[in-house]
Coordinates of C-alpha atoms in Angstrom, one line a residue:
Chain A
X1 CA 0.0 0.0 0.0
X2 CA 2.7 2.7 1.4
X3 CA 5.1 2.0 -1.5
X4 CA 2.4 3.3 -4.0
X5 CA 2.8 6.9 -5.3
X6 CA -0.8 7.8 -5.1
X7 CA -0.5 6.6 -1.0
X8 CA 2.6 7.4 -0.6
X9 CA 1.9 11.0 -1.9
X10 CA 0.4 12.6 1.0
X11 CA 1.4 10.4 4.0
X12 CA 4.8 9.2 3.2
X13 CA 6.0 5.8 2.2
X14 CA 9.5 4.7 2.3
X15 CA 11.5 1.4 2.7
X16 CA 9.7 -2.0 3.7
X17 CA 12.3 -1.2 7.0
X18 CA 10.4 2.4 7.6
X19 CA 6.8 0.6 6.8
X20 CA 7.4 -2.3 9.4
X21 CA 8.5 0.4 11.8
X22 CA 4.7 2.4 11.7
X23 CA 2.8 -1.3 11.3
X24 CA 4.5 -2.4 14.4
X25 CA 3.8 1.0 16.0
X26 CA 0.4 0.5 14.8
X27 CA 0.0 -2.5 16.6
X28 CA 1.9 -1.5 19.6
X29 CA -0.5 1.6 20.3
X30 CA -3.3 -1.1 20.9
X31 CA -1.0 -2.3 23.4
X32 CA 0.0 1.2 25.0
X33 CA -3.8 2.5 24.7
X34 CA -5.9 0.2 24.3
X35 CA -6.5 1.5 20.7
X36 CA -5.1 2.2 17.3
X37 CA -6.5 2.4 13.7
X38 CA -7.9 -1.6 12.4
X39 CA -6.4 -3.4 9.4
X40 CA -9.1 -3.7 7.1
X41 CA -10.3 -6.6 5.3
X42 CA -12.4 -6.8 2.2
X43 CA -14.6 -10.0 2.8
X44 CA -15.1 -11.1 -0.7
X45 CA -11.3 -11.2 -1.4
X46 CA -10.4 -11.8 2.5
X47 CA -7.7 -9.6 1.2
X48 CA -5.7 -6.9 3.4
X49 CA -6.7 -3.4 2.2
X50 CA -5.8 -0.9 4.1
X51 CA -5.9 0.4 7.7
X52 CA -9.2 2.8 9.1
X53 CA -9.4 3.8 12.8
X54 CA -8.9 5.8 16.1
X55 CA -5.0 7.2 16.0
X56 CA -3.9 9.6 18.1
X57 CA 0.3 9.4 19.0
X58 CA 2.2 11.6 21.3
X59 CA 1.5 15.2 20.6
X60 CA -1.1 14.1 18.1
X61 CA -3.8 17.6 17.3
X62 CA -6.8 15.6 18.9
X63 CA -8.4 12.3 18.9
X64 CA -7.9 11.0 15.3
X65 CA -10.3 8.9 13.1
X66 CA -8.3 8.3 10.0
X67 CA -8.0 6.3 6.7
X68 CA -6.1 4.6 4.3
X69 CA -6.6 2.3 1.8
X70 CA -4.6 0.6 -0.9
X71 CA -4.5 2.1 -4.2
X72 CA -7.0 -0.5 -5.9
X73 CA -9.8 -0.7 -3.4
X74 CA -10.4 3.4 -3.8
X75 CA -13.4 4.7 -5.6
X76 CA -15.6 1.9 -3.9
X77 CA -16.8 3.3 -0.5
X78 CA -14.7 1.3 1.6
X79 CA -13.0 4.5 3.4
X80 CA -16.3 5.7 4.1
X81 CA -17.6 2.3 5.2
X82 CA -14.7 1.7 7.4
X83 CA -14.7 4.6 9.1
X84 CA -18.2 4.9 9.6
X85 CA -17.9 2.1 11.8
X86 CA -15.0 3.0 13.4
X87 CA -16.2 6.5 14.4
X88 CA -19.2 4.8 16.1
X89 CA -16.9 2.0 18.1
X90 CA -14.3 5.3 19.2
X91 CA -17.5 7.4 20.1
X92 CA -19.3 4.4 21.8
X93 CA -15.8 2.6 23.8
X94 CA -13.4 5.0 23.7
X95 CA -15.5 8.2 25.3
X96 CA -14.4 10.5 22.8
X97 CA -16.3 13.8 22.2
X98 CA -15.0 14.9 18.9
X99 CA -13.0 13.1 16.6
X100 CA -10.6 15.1 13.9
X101 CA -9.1 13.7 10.6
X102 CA -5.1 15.3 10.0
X103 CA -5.7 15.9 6.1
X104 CA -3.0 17.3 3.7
X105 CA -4.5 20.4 2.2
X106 CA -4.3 19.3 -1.6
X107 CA -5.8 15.7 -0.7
X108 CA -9.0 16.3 -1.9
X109 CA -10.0 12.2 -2.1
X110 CA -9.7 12.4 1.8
X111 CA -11.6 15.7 2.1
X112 CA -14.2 14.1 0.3
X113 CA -14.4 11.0 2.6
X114 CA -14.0 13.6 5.4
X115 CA -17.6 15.6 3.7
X116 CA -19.2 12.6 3.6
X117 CA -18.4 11.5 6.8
X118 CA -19.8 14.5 7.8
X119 CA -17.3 16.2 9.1
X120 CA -16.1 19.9 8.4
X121 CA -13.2 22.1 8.0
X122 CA -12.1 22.9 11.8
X123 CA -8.7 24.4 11.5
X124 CA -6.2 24.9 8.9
X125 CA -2.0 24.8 8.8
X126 CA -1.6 22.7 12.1
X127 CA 1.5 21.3 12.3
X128 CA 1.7 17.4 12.8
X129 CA 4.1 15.5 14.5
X130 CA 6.9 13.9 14.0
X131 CA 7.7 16.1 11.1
X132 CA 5.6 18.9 11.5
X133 CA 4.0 19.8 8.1
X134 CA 1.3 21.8 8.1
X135 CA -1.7 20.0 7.8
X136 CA -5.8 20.6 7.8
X137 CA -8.6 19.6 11.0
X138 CA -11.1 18.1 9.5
X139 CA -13.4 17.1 12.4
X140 CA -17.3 16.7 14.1
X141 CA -18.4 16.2 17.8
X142 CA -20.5 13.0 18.9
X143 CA -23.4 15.1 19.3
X144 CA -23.2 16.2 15.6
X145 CA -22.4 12.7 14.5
X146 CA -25.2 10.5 16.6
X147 CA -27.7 13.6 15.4
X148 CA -27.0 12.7 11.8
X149 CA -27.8 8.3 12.1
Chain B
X1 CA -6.0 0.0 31.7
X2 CA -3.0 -2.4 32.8
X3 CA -0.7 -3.1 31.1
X4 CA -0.8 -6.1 28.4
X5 CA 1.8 -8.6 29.7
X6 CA 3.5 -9.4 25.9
X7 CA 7.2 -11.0 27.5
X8 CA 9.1 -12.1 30.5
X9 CA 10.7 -9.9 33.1
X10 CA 14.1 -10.6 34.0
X11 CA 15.8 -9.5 37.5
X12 CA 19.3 -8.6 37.0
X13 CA 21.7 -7.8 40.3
X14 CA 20.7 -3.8 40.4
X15 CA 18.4 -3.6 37.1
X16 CA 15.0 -5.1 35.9
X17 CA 14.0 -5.5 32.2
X18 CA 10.6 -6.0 31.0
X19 CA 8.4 -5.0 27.6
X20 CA 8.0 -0.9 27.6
X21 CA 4.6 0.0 29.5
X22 CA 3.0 3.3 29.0
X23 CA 4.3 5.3 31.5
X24 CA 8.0 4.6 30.7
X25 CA 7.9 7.3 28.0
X26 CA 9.5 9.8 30.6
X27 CA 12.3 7.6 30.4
X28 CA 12.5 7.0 26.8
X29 CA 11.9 10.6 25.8
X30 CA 14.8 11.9 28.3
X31 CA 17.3 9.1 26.7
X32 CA 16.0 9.9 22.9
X33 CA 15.9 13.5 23.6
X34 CA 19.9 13.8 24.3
X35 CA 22.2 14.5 22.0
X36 CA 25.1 12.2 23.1
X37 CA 23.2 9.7 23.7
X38 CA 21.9 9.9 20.6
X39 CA 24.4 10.7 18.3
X40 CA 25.0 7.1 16.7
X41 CA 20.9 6.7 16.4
X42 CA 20.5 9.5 14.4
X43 CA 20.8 12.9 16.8
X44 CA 18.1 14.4 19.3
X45 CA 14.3 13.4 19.1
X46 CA 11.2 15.1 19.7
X47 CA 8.9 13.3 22.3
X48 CA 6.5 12.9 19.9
X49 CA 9.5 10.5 18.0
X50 CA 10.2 8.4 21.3
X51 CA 6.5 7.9 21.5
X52 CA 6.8 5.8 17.9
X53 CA 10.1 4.5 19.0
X54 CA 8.2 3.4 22.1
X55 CA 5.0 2.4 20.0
X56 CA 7.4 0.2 17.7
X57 CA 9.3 -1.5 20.0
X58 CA 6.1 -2.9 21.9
X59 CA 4.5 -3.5 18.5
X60 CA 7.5 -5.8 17.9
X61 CA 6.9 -7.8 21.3
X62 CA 3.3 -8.4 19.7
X63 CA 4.4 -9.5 16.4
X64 CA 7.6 -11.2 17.1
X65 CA 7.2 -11.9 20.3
X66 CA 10.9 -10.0 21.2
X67 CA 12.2 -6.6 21.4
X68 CA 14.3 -4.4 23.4
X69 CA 13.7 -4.7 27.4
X70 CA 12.8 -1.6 29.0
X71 CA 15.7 -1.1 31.9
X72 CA 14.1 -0.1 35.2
X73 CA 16.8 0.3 38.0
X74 CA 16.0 -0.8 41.1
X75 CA 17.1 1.4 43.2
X76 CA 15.3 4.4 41.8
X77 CA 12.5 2.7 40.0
X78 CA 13.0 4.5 36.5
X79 CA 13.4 4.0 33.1
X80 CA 17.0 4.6 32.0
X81 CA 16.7 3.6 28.9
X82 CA 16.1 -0.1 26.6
X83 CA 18.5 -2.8 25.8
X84 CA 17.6 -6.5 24.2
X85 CA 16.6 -8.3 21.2
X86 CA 16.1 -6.4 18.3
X87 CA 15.3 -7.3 14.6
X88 CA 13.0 -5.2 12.6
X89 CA 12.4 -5.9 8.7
X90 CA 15.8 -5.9 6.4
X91 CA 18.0 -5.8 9.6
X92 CA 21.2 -7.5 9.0
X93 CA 20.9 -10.1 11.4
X94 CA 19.7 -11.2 15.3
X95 CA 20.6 -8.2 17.3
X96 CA 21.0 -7.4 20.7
X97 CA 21.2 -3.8 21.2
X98 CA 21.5 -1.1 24.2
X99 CA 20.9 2.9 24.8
X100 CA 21.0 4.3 28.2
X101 CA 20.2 7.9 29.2
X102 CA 23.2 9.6 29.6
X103 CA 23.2 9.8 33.5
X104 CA 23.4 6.0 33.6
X105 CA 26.5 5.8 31.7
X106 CA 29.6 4.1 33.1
X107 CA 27.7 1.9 35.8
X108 CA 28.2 -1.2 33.9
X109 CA 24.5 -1.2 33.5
X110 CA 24.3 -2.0 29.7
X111 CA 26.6 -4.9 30.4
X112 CA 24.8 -5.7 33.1
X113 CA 21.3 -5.6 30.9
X114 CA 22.7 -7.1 27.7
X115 CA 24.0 -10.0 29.4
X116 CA 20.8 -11.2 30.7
X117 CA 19.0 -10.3 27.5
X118 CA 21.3 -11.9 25.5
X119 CA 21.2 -15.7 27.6
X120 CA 17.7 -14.9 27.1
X121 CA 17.6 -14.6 23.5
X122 CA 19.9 -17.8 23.4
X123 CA 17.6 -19.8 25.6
X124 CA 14.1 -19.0 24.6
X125 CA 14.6 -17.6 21.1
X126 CA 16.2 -20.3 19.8
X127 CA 19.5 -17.5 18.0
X128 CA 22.4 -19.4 17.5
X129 CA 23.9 -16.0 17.1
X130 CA 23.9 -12.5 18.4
X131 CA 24.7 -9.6 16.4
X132 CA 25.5 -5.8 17.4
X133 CA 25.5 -3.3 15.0
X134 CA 27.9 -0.3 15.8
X135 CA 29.1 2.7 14.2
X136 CA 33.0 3.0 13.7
X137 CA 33.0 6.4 15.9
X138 CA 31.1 4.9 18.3
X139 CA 33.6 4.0 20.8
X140 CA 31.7 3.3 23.9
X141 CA 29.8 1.0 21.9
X142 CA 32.6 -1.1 21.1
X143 CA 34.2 -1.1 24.6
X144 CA 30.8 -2.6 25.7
X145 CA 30.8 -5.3 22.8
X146 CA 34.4 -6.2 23.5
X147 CA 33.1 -6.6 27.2
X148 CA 30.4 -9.1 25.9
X149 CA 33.4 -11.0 24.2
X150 CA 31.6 -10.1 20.7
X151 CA 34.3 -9.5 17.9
X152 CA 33.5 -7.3 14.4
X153 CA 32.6 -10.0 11.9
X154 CA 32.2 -7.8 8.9
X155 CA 33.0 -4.1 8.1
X156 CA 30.9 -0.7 6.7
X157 CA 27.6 -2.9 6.1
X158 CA 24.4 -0.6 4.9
X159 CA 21.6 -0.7 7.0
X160 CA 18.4 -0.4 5.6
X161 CA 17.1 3.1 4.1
X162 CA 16.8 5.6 5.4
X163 CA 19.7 5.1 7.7
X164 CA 22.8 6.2 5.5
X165 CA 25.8 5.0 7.6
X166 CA 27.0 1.9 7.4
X167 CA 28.1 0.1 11.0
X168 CA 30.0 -2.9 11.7
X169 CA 28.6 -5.6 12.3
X170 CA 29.6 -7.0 16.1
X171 CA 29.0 -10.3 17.1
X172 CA 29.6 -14.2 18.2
X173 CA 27.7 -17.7 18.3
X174 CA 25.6 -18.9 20.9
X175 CA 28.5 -21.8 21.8
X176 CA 31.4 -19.0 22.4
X177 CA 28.7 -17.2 24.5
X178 CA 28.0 -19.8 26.4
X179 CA 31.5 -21.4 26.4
X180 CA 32.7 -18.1 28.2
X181 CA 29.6 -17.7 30.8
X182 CA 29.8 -21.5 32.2
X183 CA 28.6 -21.4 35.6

């Protein structure tokens, strides 16, 4: 998924060394607290796709619902299906009031999963950790989000 | 939440080592945040780095099932720092590495820690050798490998992108460990 330019583009990619290093980051957030974003399976295929979910790191802008799938499976709904349900796990077992998507400001495929989602344009040019570039808040409180099922 | 229990904790005369919890990030960031401590592993780090350093070692304990020990000493109950096995995707071989914050330096804790992680690795990981991988500069590094009884098997090997210097590789078999640390 990471080495694809059209991923890679906006989040970074890198050597199969630099992608172990976020998977097993990934999966060591579960461990340090109690959450992190899911691997995502497409059941017809039982394929790996992709990652959806909660996400927020050390220093992290707020309480993160992100998405990212590999380059074949976009254009089907699966981002918005994934994170649909995982906004409604993080908002029903993780007591979360809000939750904010970190989007590059020319990714407009994620803005548009971000619209749909029903979020809205919160803040712009927040820099994100580790390497600070500048991105956009994207975001939604539960109240909005239970008010619109 | 408590902690997940994903390895063993080993007691060492004047140090424990167990998988990184949490709350050891204190610990981690003041080691990853110095810059001579650091300065082999790629100079000073943001907190918000030593949290994914932190975040990646315990994802390794999940996936693996090893990775670097955090160090507790006893006597003061904190972190100084994380020392074990250590072999993450396109990594030249079965490591066992060390970094201490600076104010535990020249204790003998990293011999202390690396001996007991690497009988463990022998003994329950089934290695049949151990590897460290050192810069040339890195002096103190080499002092402390020498101490293990590790020799350098092979010279200015690259280490996977995007680290761009090359180390030596450090290392011996499980028999000449164990030949040298008979009861």
């Amino acid at each position: 998924m990471m080495q694809n330019e059209d991923v890679a583009r906006f989040i970074g990619g890198g050597s199969r060394y630099i992608i172990w290093r976020l998977f097993s980051a990934m999966v060591g957030a579960w461990a340090l607290k109690g959450y992190a974003q899911f691997s995502v399976i497409e059941k017809s295929s039982g394929k790996w796709i992709g990652r959806a979910g909660p996400w927020q790191p050390e220093g992290w802008p707020g309480p993160e619902v992100a998405y990212t799938l590999s380059r074949p499976y976009w254009g089907k709904g699966y981002a918005v299906e994934a994170a649909t349900s995982a906004i409604d796990w993080a908002f029903d077992h993780l007591g979360w009031a809000e939750i904010i998507h970190c989007i590059d400001p020319e990714n407009r495929k994620s803005q548009q999963v971000a619209q749909r989602l029903g979020s809205r344009l919160l803040k712009s040019g927040v820099p994100l950790p580790p390497d600070e570039t500048p991105g956009e808040i994207w975001g939604q409180s539960r109240e909005e989000w239970q008010a619109r099922k | 939440m408590s902690p997940l229990v994903l390895g063993p904790t080993l007691e060492t005369e004047r140090l424990i080592l167990r998988p990184p919890i949490a709350s050891d990030l204190d610990g981690w960031t003041a080691f990853s945040s110095n810059s001579e401590a650091m300065l082999f592993l790629g100079g000073a780090q943001t907190r918000a780095v030593a949290w994914r350093s932190l975040a990646t070692m315990t994802g390794s304990w999940v996936l693996k099932g090893f990775a670097m020990f955090s160090v507790i000493e006893k006597l003061s109950g904190d972190c100084i720092g994380r020392i074990g096995p250590w072999q993450p995707e396109s990594w030249p071989g079965t490591e066992v590495g060390w970094g201490l914050v600076r104010s535990a330096w020249g204790k003998g804790y990293a011999v202390e820690a690396a001996s007991a992680s690497i009988d463990w690795a022998f003994d329950h990981l089934g290695w049949t050798d151990v590897i460290h991988c050192i810069d040339a500069q890195n002096v103190n590094s080499q002092k402390l490998a020498e101490r293990l009884g590790s020799r350098i098997l092979r010279r200015n090997v690259p280490m996977p992108p995007p680290n761009e210097t090359p180390v030596d590789i450090w290392g011996q078999s499980r028999e000449e460990w164990r030949e040298r640390n008979k009861a």
